[in-house]
């Protein structure tokens, strides 16, 4: 495989000869199913806690029964679709396997006037379905998992996505700003749960629409491929120090989905707006991360474990430290999202102006303004419940 591609000039991705595709079996959640180094009573309780009878509801703010009740409810629709063929066919759809809940489409492809016409049509449809963001990139085998994970055998199993689908549609669903402000809490996990649910609904609906037009389309959420590099190539934004995508529309609060397709579409242009340069001078996520899982150093090729991607120069997060913290508090964490200066409401002109200036040599002043004037402390969950 050629590790370098012309698009890297635009995205800034820097792959060495050591690069190899990622096997999903090594992803930290999969490792919690087979690797004694990750398995623990707390890890089991963390996953079980997503179902009410086993939620570890307690007195601490944000970890009460109603907080878990909402968090677990926000996952419900995603879980139902995830489990349709879990027992019968070893398919954990949306997480280890692609979605298959589709009806037969139209036998012949609808003829658009041009790729631009088709893309405009797709964007219109996606907006109606509630998609927060949409971009298109070329299929790139570098970001495809080398294999899937089988929940039944705990071993790898082959990818089943046809290699002759030349384009990837990436969609992004924003996560709620107010819920994110209450992290750490079980309540804040509702932002993640609703992000997944919106993602699932838009992915399945948009994929069915493309099939109904007569094109081939395969809907994929966390399975099959690394979503962040595809999203960067599809023009969503840049990757920050916390290893998360940062966009001009929603900052770091985004859940991603992708559709592999042969629908003729215009390829989006990668977008850079100064995130790399800003993260070079900012340490807010690395300072705030309780288990110190986020590097304070410069981007490097150092991989901490099998759960990191090999041979790509980037900021790498220590997945084991991060996951153990999640398991310990019995809920996912997004403190690194809460404290990130890009975590703002960009529908407000003042925040858009801040972002513009953060991408210029005034970035140090913009960082200081965020430290001085932007409220980034944890918000009380009780207060969140009182809001109208
Ligand atoms: S999610 Fe929490 S523990 Fe993980 S890297 Fe972010 S701040 Fe650290
Ligand atoms: S908190 Fe600062 S360093 Fe971390 S991702 Fe956000 S801007 Fe970059």
Tab-separated table of C-alpha atoms and ligand atoms in Angstrom:
chain	number	residue	atom	x	y	z
A	1	UNK	CA	0.000	0.000	0.000
A	2	UNK	CA	1.258	3.500	-0.816
A	3	UNK	CA	1.166	5.257	2.555
A	4	UNK	CA	1.272	8.772	1.159
A	5	UNK	CA	-1.405	10.384	-1.020
A	6	UNK	CA	-1.719	13.813	-2.676
A	7	UNK	CA	-4.593	14.734	-0.336
A	8	UNK	CA	-2.110	14.676	2.596
A	9	UNK	CA	-0.810	18.027	1.285
A	10	UNK	CA	-4.206	19.510	2.100
A	11	UNK	CA	-4.964	17.659	5.357
A	12	UNK	CA	-1.454	17.740	6.818
A	13	UNK	CA	-1.505	13.953	7.467
A	14	UNK	CA	2.040	12.623	7.687
A	15	UNK	CA	2.334	8.842	7.318
A	16	UNK	CA	5.640	6.956	7.539
A	17	UNK	CA	6.633	3.565	6.117
A	18	UNK	CA	5.739	2.058	9.514
A	19	UNK	CA	2.067	2.902	8.990
A	20	UNK	CA	-0.263	-0.073	9.055
A	21	UNK	CA	-4.025	-0.271	9.008
A	22	UNK	CA	-5.813	-0.557	12.343
A	23	UNK	CA	-7.353	-3.840	13.448
A	24	UNK	CA	-10.596	-3.052	15.283
A	25	UNK	CA	-9.869	-5.876	17.739
A	26	UNK	CA	-7.244	-3.568	19.255
A	27	UNK	CA	-9.681	-0.746	19.871
A	28	UNK	CA	-9.991	-0.181	23.639
A	29	UNK	CA	-13.685	-1.188	23.900
A	30	UNK	CA	-13.004	-4.398	21.970
A	31	UNK	CA	-10.004	-5.084	24.193
A	32	UNK	CA	-12.280	-4.889	27.203
A	33	UNK	CA	-13.846	-8.070	25.784
A	34	UNK	CA	-10.651	-10.113	25.367
A	35	UNK	CA	-7.625	-8.432	26.943
A	36	UNK	CA	-7.019	-9.161	30.660
A	37	UNK	CA	-5.025	-5.913	30.838
A	38	UNK	CA	-8.233	-3.937	30.190
A	39	UNK	CA	-10.837	-6.249	31.724
A	40	UNK	CA	-11.891	-5.416	35.265
A	41	UNK	CA	-14.943	-5.437	37.538
A	42	UNK	CA	-15.261	-1.688	37.008
A	43	UNK	CA	-15.119	-2.041	33.213
A	44	UNK	CA	-17.938	-4.599	33.368
A	45	UNK	CA	-19.950	-2.313	35.660
A	46	UNK	CA	-19.341	0.590	33.249
A	47	UNK	CA	-20.929	-1.260	30.319
A	48	UNK	CA	-23.670	-2.847	32.469
A	49	UNK	CA	-24.485	0.575	33.933
A	50	UNK	CA	-25.974	1.580	30.580
A	51	UNK	CA	-29.004	-0.534	31.539
A	52	UNK	CA	-31.109	0.727	34.455
A	53	UNK	CA	-31.149	-2.257	36.767
A	54	UNK	CA	-27.362	-2.140	36.927
A	55	UNK	CA	-26.820	1.634	36.880
A	56	UNK	CA	-24.692	2.699	39.825
A	57	UNK	CA	-27.006	5.573	40.812
A	58	UNK	CA	-25.678	7.441	43.821
A	59	UNK	CA	-25.920	10.739	45.688
A	60	UNK	CA	-23.155	12.592	43.807
A	61	UNK	CA	-24.418	15.453	41.598
A	62	UNK	CA	-25.112	14.169	38.087
A	63	UNK	CA	-24.997	10.491	39.065
A	64	UNK	CA	-28.527	10.094	40.489
A	65	UNK	CA	-31.298	7.855	39.208
A	66	UNK	CA	-32.850	10.475	36.880
A	67	UNK	CA	-29.390	11.252	35.396
A	68	UNK	CA	-28.808	7.579	34.562
A	69	UNK	CA	-32.453	7.276	33.492
A	70	UNK	CA	-31.977	9.953	30.824
A	71	UNK	CA	-28.478	8.840	29.803
A	72	UNK	CA	-29.594	5.244	29.322
A	73	UNK	CA	-32.782	6.264	27.498
A	74	UNK	CA	-30.776	8.300	24.976
A	75	UNK	CA	-28.948	5.094	23.986
A	76	UNK	CA	-32.109	3.016	23.665
A	77	UNK	CA	-32.924	3.475	19.944
A	78	UNK	CA	-29.294	2.975	18.939
A	79	UNK	CA	-29.157	-0.165	21.080
A	80	UNK	CA	-32.322	-1.622	19.537
A	81	UNK	CA	-30.912	-1.198	16.014
A	82	UNK	CA	-27.477	-2.379	17.153
A	83	UNK	CA	-28.934	-5.635	18.472
A	84	UNK	CA	-31.229	-6.641	15.572
A	85	UNK	CA	-28.829	-9.377	14.393
A	86	UNK	CA	-26.468	-9.550	17.367
A	87	UNK	CA	-27.447	-12.949	18.726
A	88	UNK	CA	-28.399	-14.602	15.451
A	89	UNK	CA	-25.538	-13.463	13.193
A	90	UNK	CA	-22.767	-12.086	15.434
A	91	UNK	CA	-23.430	-8.593	14.080
A	92	UNK	CA	-23.211	-5.634	16.462
A	93	UNK	CA	-24.409	-3.134	13.895
A	94	UNK	CA	-23.132	0.428	14.022
A	95	UNK	CA	-20.268	-0.569	16.318
A	96	UNK	CA	-18.534	-3.668	14.898
A	97	UNK	CA	-20.597	-4.194	11.735
A	98	UNK	CA	-22.338	-2.081	9.110
A	99	UNK	CA	-26.095	-1.500	9.281
A	100	UNK	CA	-28.230	-3.910	7.274
A	101	UNK	CA	-31.768	-2.720	8.123
A	102	UNK	CA	-32.552	-1.570	4.566
A	103	UNK	CA	-35.255	-2.237	2.031
A	104	UNK	CA	-34.692	-2.943	-1.627
A	105	UNK	CA	-34.071	0.228	-3.641
A	106	UNK	CA	-34.705	1.185	-7.283
A	107	UNK	CA	-33.173	-1.067	-9.957
A	108	UNK	CA	-31.718	1.730	-12.157
A	109	UNK	CA	-29.719	4.777	-11.008
A	110	UNK	CA	-31.539	8.127	-11.118
A	111	UNK	CA	-29.797	10.383	-13.650
A	112	UNK	CA	-28.708	13.739	-12.200
A	113	UNK	CA	-27.696	16.638	-14.444
A	114	UNK	CA	-24.235	16.667	-12.897
A	115	UNK	CA	-22.276	15.639	-9.809
A	116	UNK	CA	-22.910	19.130	-8.433
A	117	UNK	CA	-26.660	18.637	-8.914
A	118	UNK	CA	-26.515	15.248	-7.154
A	119	UNK	CA	-24.528	16.720	-4.267
A	120	UNK	CA	-26.938	19.608	-3.812
A	121	UNK	CA	-29.802	17.106	-3.847
A	122	UNK	CA	-28.107	14.933	-1.239
A	123	UNK	CA	-27.402	17.919	1.030
A	124	UNK	CA	-31.040	19.005	0.795
A	125	UNK	CA	-32.253	15.529	1.728
A	126	UNK	CA	-29.727	15.196	4.567
A	127	UNK	CA	-30.722	18.548	6.025
A	128	UNK	CA	-34.362	17.471	6.060
A	129	UNK	CA	-33.339	14.349	7.973
A	130	UNK	CA	-31.550	16.452	10.590
A	131	UNK	CA	-27.908	15.949	9.590
A	132	UNK	CA	-25.676	18.529	11.276
A	133	UNK	CA	-22.843	18.299	8.754
A	134	UNK	CA	-22.206	16.474	5.490
A	135	UNK	CA	-19.049	16.125	3.383
A	136	UNK	CA	-17.753	13.735	0.724
A	137	UNK	CA	-14.299	12.209	0.299
A	138	UNK	CA	-12.800	9.529	-1.882
A	139	UNK	CA	-12.606	5.965	-0.583
A	140	UNK	CA	-9.226	5.691	1.124
A	141	UNK	CA	-8.108	2.191	2.079
A	142	UNK	CA	-5.600	3.594	4.603
A	143	UNK	CA	-8.387	4.409	7.033
A	144	UNK	CA	-10.290	1.149	6.585
A	145	UNK	CA	-9.895	-1.278	9.477
A	146	UNK	CA	-7.714	-4.229	8.487
A	147	UNK	CA	-10.382	-6.436	10.111
A	148	UNK	CA	-13.565	-6.251	12.176
A	149	UNK	CA	-14.045	-7.625	15.688
A	150	UNK	CA	-16.246	-10.619	16.306
A	151	UNK	CA	-18.099	-10.384	19.597
A	152	UNK	CA	-18.764	-14.128	19.518
A	153	UNK	CA	-15.248	-15.479	18.893
A	154	UNK	CA	-13.339	-12.442	20.288
A	155	UNK	CA	-11.176	-12.729	17.170
A	156	UNK	CA	-10.856	-10.649	14.007
A	157	UNK	CA	-13.194	-11.221	11.090
A	158	UNK	CA	-12.979	-9.858	7.527
A	159	UNK	CA	-14.379	-6.513	6.400
A	160	UNK	CA	-17.364	-6.999	4.111
A	161	UNK	CA	-17.511	-3.579	2.440
A	162	UNK	CA	-17.159	-3.787	-1.349
A	163	UNK	CA	-13.949	-2.080	-2.498
A	164	UNK	CA	-15.612	-0.739	-5.661
A	165	UNK	CA	-17.604	1.962	-3.850
A	166	UNK	CA	-15.453	4.970	-4.724
A	167	UNK	CA	-16.866	7.651	-2.408
A	168	UNK	CA	-17.538	8.092	1.300
A	169	UNK	CA	-20.235	10.456	2.549
A	170	UNK	CA	-19.393	11.607	6.073
A	171	UNK	CA	-22.147	12.961	8.307
A	172	UNK	CA	-21.778	14.720	11.649
A	173	UNK	CA	-24.306	15.103	14.428
A	174	UNK	CA	-23.701	17.773	17.075
A	175	UNK	CA	-23.756	16.965	20.763
A	176	UNK	CA	-25.629	19.190	23.205
A	177	UNK	CA	-23.569	22.076	24.613
A	178	UNK	CA	-25.470	22.356	27.911
A	179	UNK	CA	-25.199	18.642	28.710
A	180	UNK	CA	-21.492	18.678	27.907
A	181	UNK	CA	-21.045	21.448	30.474
A	182	UNK	CA	-22.103	19.040	33.269
A	183	UNK	CA	-19.270	16.589	32.649
A	184	UNK	CA	-18.168	14.583	34.605
A	185	UNK	CA	-21.632	13.142	35.223
A	186	UNK	CA	-23.792	10.285	34.060
A	187	UNK	CA	-26.163	13.017	32.804
A	188	UNK	CA	-23.554	14.383	30.375
A	189	UNK	CA	-23.410	10.959	28.702
A	190	UNK	CA	-26.869	11.846	27.333
A	191	UNK	CA	-25.100	14.157	24.859
A	192	UNK	CA	-23.187	11.148	23.542
A	193	UNK	CA	-26.265	8.914	23.553
A	194	UNK	CA	-28.400	11.415	21.612
A	195	UNK	CA	-25.484	12.033	19.222
A	196	UNK	CA	-25.418	8.323	18.419
A	197	UNK	CA	-29.193	8.127	18.107
A	198	UNK	CA	-29.357	11.056	15.675
A	199	UNK	CA	-26.421	9.567	13.798
A	200	UNK	CA	-28.150	6.185	13.504
A	201	UNK	CA	-31.429	7.692	12.293
A	202	UNK	CA	-29.779	9.974	9.710
A	203	UNK	CA	-27.427	7.219	8.502
A	204	UNK	CA	-30.197	4.691	7.956
A	205	UNK	CA	-32.553	7.220	6.362
A	206	UNK	CA	-29.964	8.756	4.041
A	207	UNK	CA	-28.647	5.353	3.018
A	208	UNK	CA	-32.165	4.172	2.182
A	209	UNK	CA	-32.713	7.352	0.152
A	210	UNK	CA	-29.548	6.702	-1.896
A	211	UNK	CA	-30.651	3.111	-2.466
A	212	UNK	CA	-34.102	4.316	-3.468
A	213	UNK	CA	-32.369	6.515	-6.081
A	214	UNK	CA	-30.832	3.351	-7.506
A	215	UNK	CA	-27.272	3.658	-6.173
A	216	UNK	CA	-25.372	1.360	-3.848
A	217	UNK	CA	-24.873	2.551	-0.281
A	218	UNK	CA	-23.582	0.971	2.937
A	219	UNK	CA	-24.198	2.722	6.288
A	220	UNK	CA	-21.435	2.595	8.871
A	221	UNK	CA	-21.025	4.272	12.266
A	222	UNK	CA	-18.078	3.255	14.497
A	223	UNK	CA	-17.419	0.097	12.485
A	224	UNK	CA	-15.329	-0.541	9.355
A	225	UNK	CA	-13.102	2.558	9.221
A	226	UNK	CA	-11.548	5.374	11.225
A	227	UNK	CA	-14.090	8.170	10.944
A	228	UNK	CA	-11.926	11.141	11.953
A	229	UNK	CA	-9.394	11.033	9.080
A	230	UNK	CA	-12.261	10.506	6.621
A	231	UNK	CA	-14.070	13.519	8.120
A	232	UNK	CA	-10.931	15.647	7.780
A	233	UNK	CA	-10.637	14.597	4.133
A	234	UNK	CA	-14.345	15.371	3.677
A	235	UNK	CA	-13.738	18.970	4.759
A	236	UNK	CA	-15.090	18.878	8.314
A	237	UNK	CA	-12.102	20.460	10.053
A	238	UNK	CA	-8.908	19.532	11.870
A	239	UNK	CA	-7.792	17.208	14.660
A	240	UNK	CA	-6.960	18.805	18.018
A	241	UNK	CA	-4.512	17.854	20.766
A	242	UNK	CA	-7.261	15.783	22.413
A	243	UNK	CA	-7.363	13.630	19.240
A	244	UNK	CA	-10.896	14.784	18.484
A	245	UNK	CA	-12.174	16.509	15.402
A	246	UNK	CA	-12.648	20.288	15.710
A	247	UNK	CA	-15.108	21.909	13.317
A	248	UNK	CA	-16.046	25.507	12.595
A	249	UNK	CA	-19.711	24.611	13.112
A	250	UNK	CA	-19.728	22.714	16.418
A	251	UNK	CA	-16.160	22.784	17.716
A	252	UNK	CA	-15.288	19.340	19.165
A	253	UNK	CA	-18.911	18.286	19.889
A	254	UNK	CA	-19.620	15.954	16.991
A	255	UNK	CA	-20.483	12.294	16.402
A	256	UNK	CA	-19.581	10.894	13.018
A	257	UNK	CA	-21.121	8.429	10.595
A	258	UNK	CA	-20.220	7.409	7.059
A	259	UNK	CA	-21.852	5.958	3.961
A	260	UNK	CA	-19.837	4.058	1.348
A	261	UNK	CA	-21.438	4.653	-2.040
A	262	UNK	CA	-21.143	4.807	-5.835
A	263	UNK	CA	-23.479	7.825	-6.088
A	264	UNK	CA	-21.764	10.460	-8.282
A	265	UNK	CA	-20.840	13.325	-5.959
A	266	UNK	CA	-18.495	16.303	-5.786
A	267	UNK	CA	-15.552	15.611	-3.474
A	268	UNK	CA	-15.278	18.189	-0.654
A	269	UNK	CA	-12.128	20.204	0.003
A	270	UNK	CA	-10.274	19.742	3.318
A	271	UNK	CA	-10.487	22.834	5.501
A	272	UNK	CA	-7.804	24.230	7.825
A	273	UNK	CA	-8.557	27.171	10.065
A	274	UNK	CA	-5.622	27.317	12.467
A	275	UNK	CA	-6.449	24.522	14.941
A	276	UNK	CA	-2.978	22.934	14.756
A	277	UNK	CA	-1.289	26.266	15.477
A	278	UNK	CA	-3.744	27.017	18.287
A	279	UNK	CA	-3.255	23.604	19.944
A	280	UNK	CA	0.524	24.159	19.752
A	281	UNK	CA	0.130	26.948	22.342
A	282	UNK	CA	-2.853	25.572	24.298
A	283	UNK	CA	-2.768	22.875	26.983
A	284	UNK	CA	-6.250	23.205	28.419
A	285	UNK	CA	-7.340	19.648	27.592
A	286	UNK	CA	-4.065	18.034	28.673
A	287	UNK	CA	-4.062	20.002	31.952
A	288	UNK	CA	-7.706	19.207	32.722
A	289	UNK	CA	-7.658	15.487	31.864
A	290	UNK	CA	-7.808	13.704	35.275
A	291	UNK	CA	-5.721	10.617	34.316
A	292	UNK	CA	-3.306	12.697	32.188
A	293	UNK	CA	-4.158	10.736	29.053
A	294	UNK	CA	-3.545	13.666	26.679
A	295	UNK	CA	-0.003	14.496	25.650
A	296	UNK	CA	1.549	17.852	26.493
A	297	UNK	CA	4.223	17.334	23.837
A	298	UNK	CA	4.410	18.008	20.114
A	299	UNK	CA	2.773	15.678	17.567
A	300	UNK	CA	4.822	12.499	17.235
A	301	UNK	CA	4.701	8.956	15.898
A	302	UNK	CA	4.865	7.452	19.375
A	303	UNK	CA	2.186	4.820	19.972
A	304	UNK	CA	1.527	4.008	23.636
A	305	UNK	CA	-0.078	0.637	22.924
A	306	UNK	CA	-1.809	-1.508	20.297
A	307	UNK	CA	-4.841	0.772	20.676
A	308	UNK	CA	-2.999	3.616	18.923
A	309	UNK	CA	-2.510	4.018	15.183
A	310	UNK	CA	1.006	3.242	14.000
A	311	UNK	CA	3.188	5.471	11.829
A	312	UNK	CA	1.088	8.660	11.754
A	313	UNK	CA	2.539	11.871	13.167
A	314	UNK	CA	-0.130	13.289	15.451
A	315	UNK	CA	-1.189	13.971	19.020
A	316	UNK	CA	-1.934	10.571	20.488
A	317	UNK	CA	-4.159	9.922	23.492
A	318	UNK	CA	-3.380	7.211	26.028
A	319	UNK	CA	-6.466	5.028	25.503
A	320	UNK	CA	-5.897	2.797	28.552
A	321	UNK	CA	-5.688	5.723	30.980
A	322	UNK	CA	-8.772	7.336	29.465
A	323	UNK	CA	-10.868	4.151	29.542
A	324	UNK	CA	-9.862	3.288	33.133
A	325	UNK	CA	-11.045	6.734	34.206
A	326	UNK	CA	-14.384	6.159	32.478
A	327	UNK	CA	-14.755	2.764	34.143
A	328	UNK	CA	-13.790	4.214	37.534
A	329	UNK	CA	-16.499	6.864	37.471
A	330	UNK	CA	-19.042	4.526	35.833
A	331	UNK	CA	-19.723	6.935	32.972
A	332	UNK	CA	-17.988	8.263	29.888
A	333	UNK	CA	-16.025	11.500	30.223
A	334	UNK	CA	-15.636	14.457	27.949
A	335	UNK	CA	-13.830	16.917	30.166
A	336	UNK	CA	-11.448	17.493	27.242
A	337	UNK	CA	-14.456	18.659	25.195
A	338	UNK	CA	-15.876	20.838	27.976
A	339	UNK	CA	-12.630	22.777	28.510
A	340	UNK	CA	-11.625	23.142	24.835
A	341	UNK	CA	-11.738	26.823	23.778
A	342	UNK	CA	-13.401	25.702	20.522
A	343	UNK	CA	-16.316	24.313	22.544
A	344	UNK	CA	-18.675	27.250	21.916
A	345	UNK	CA	-22.002	28.083	20.377
A	346	UNK	CA	-20.952	29.213	16.905
A	347	UNK	CA	-24.426	30.433	16.028
A	348	UNK	CA	-23.353	33.552	17.987
A	349	UNK	CA	-21.364	36.119	16.010
A	350	UNK	CA	-18.994	36.845	18.921
A	351	UNK	CA	-17.892	33.209	19.014
A	352	UNK	CA	-17.465	33.129	15.233
A	353	UNK	CA	-15.285	36.219	15.477
A	354	UNK	CA	-13.267	34.571	18.285
A	355	UNK	CA	-12.674	31.529	16.057
A	356	UNK	CA	-11.572	33.680	13.098
A	357	UNK	CA	-9.072	35.516	15.275
A	358	UNK	CA	-7.912	32.275	16.942
A	359	UNK	CA	-6.728	31.230	13.482
A	360	UNK	CA	-4.442	34.277	13.166
A	361	UNK	CA	-1.265	35.447	14.957
A	362	UNK	CA	-3.646	36.851	17.609
A	363	UNK	CA	-4.186	33.296	18.881
A	364	UNK	CA	-2.371	33.852	22.202
A	365	UNK	CA	-4.688	36.755	23.020
A	366	UNK	CA	-7.708	34.665	22.022
A	367	UNK	CA	-6.555	31.849	24.301
A	368	UNK	CA	-6.112	34.292	27.182
A	369	UNK	CA	-9.546	35.786	26.562
A	370	UNK	CA	-11.023	32.296	26.771
A	371	UNK	CA	-9.214	31.663	30.074
A	372	UNK	CA	-10.363	34.980	31.552
A	373	UNK	CA	-13.908	35.334	30.318
A	374	UNK	CA	-15.348	31.996	29.221
A	375	UNK	CA	-17.061	29.889	31.871
A	376	UNK	CA	-15.609	26.389	31.522
A	377	UNK	CA	-16.076	25.009	35.020
A	378	UNK	CA	-18.345	22.042	35.548
A	379	UNK	CA	-22.002	23.074	35.672
A	380	UNK	CA	-24.244	21.492	38.279
A	381	UNK	CA	-26.545	18.791	36.937
A	382	UNK	CA	-29.248	19.958	39.341
A	383	UNK	CA	-29.127	23.384	37.678
A	384	UNK	CA	-29.323	21.726	34.237
A	385	UNK	CA	-32.522	19.946	35.273
A	386	UNK	CA	-34.078	23.249	36.339
A	387	UNK	CA	-33.518	24.949	32.953
A	388	UNK	CA	-36.444	25.396	30.605
B	1	LIG	S1	-12.334	11.765	27.854
B	1	LIG	FE1	-11.689	12.416	29.925
B	1	LIG	S2	-10.154	10.899	30.510
B	1	LIG	FE2	-10.404	10.711	28.298
B	1	LIG	S3	-8.859	12.040	27.371
B	1	LIG	FE3	-10.717	13.299	27.589
B	1	LIG	S4	-10.517	14.305	29.596
B	1	LIG	FE4	-9.057	12.600	29.553
B	2	LIG	S1	-8.155	22.330	24.627
B	2	LIG	FE1	-6.640	23.550	23.536
B	2	LIG	S2	-4.998	22.102	23.044
B	2	LIG	FE2	-6.780	20.892	23.599
B	2	LIG	S3	-7.764	20.483	21.622
B	2	LIG	FE3	-8.770	22.292	22.466
B	2	LIG	S4	-7.644	24.014	21.563
B	2	LIG	FE4	-6.378	22.174	21.279
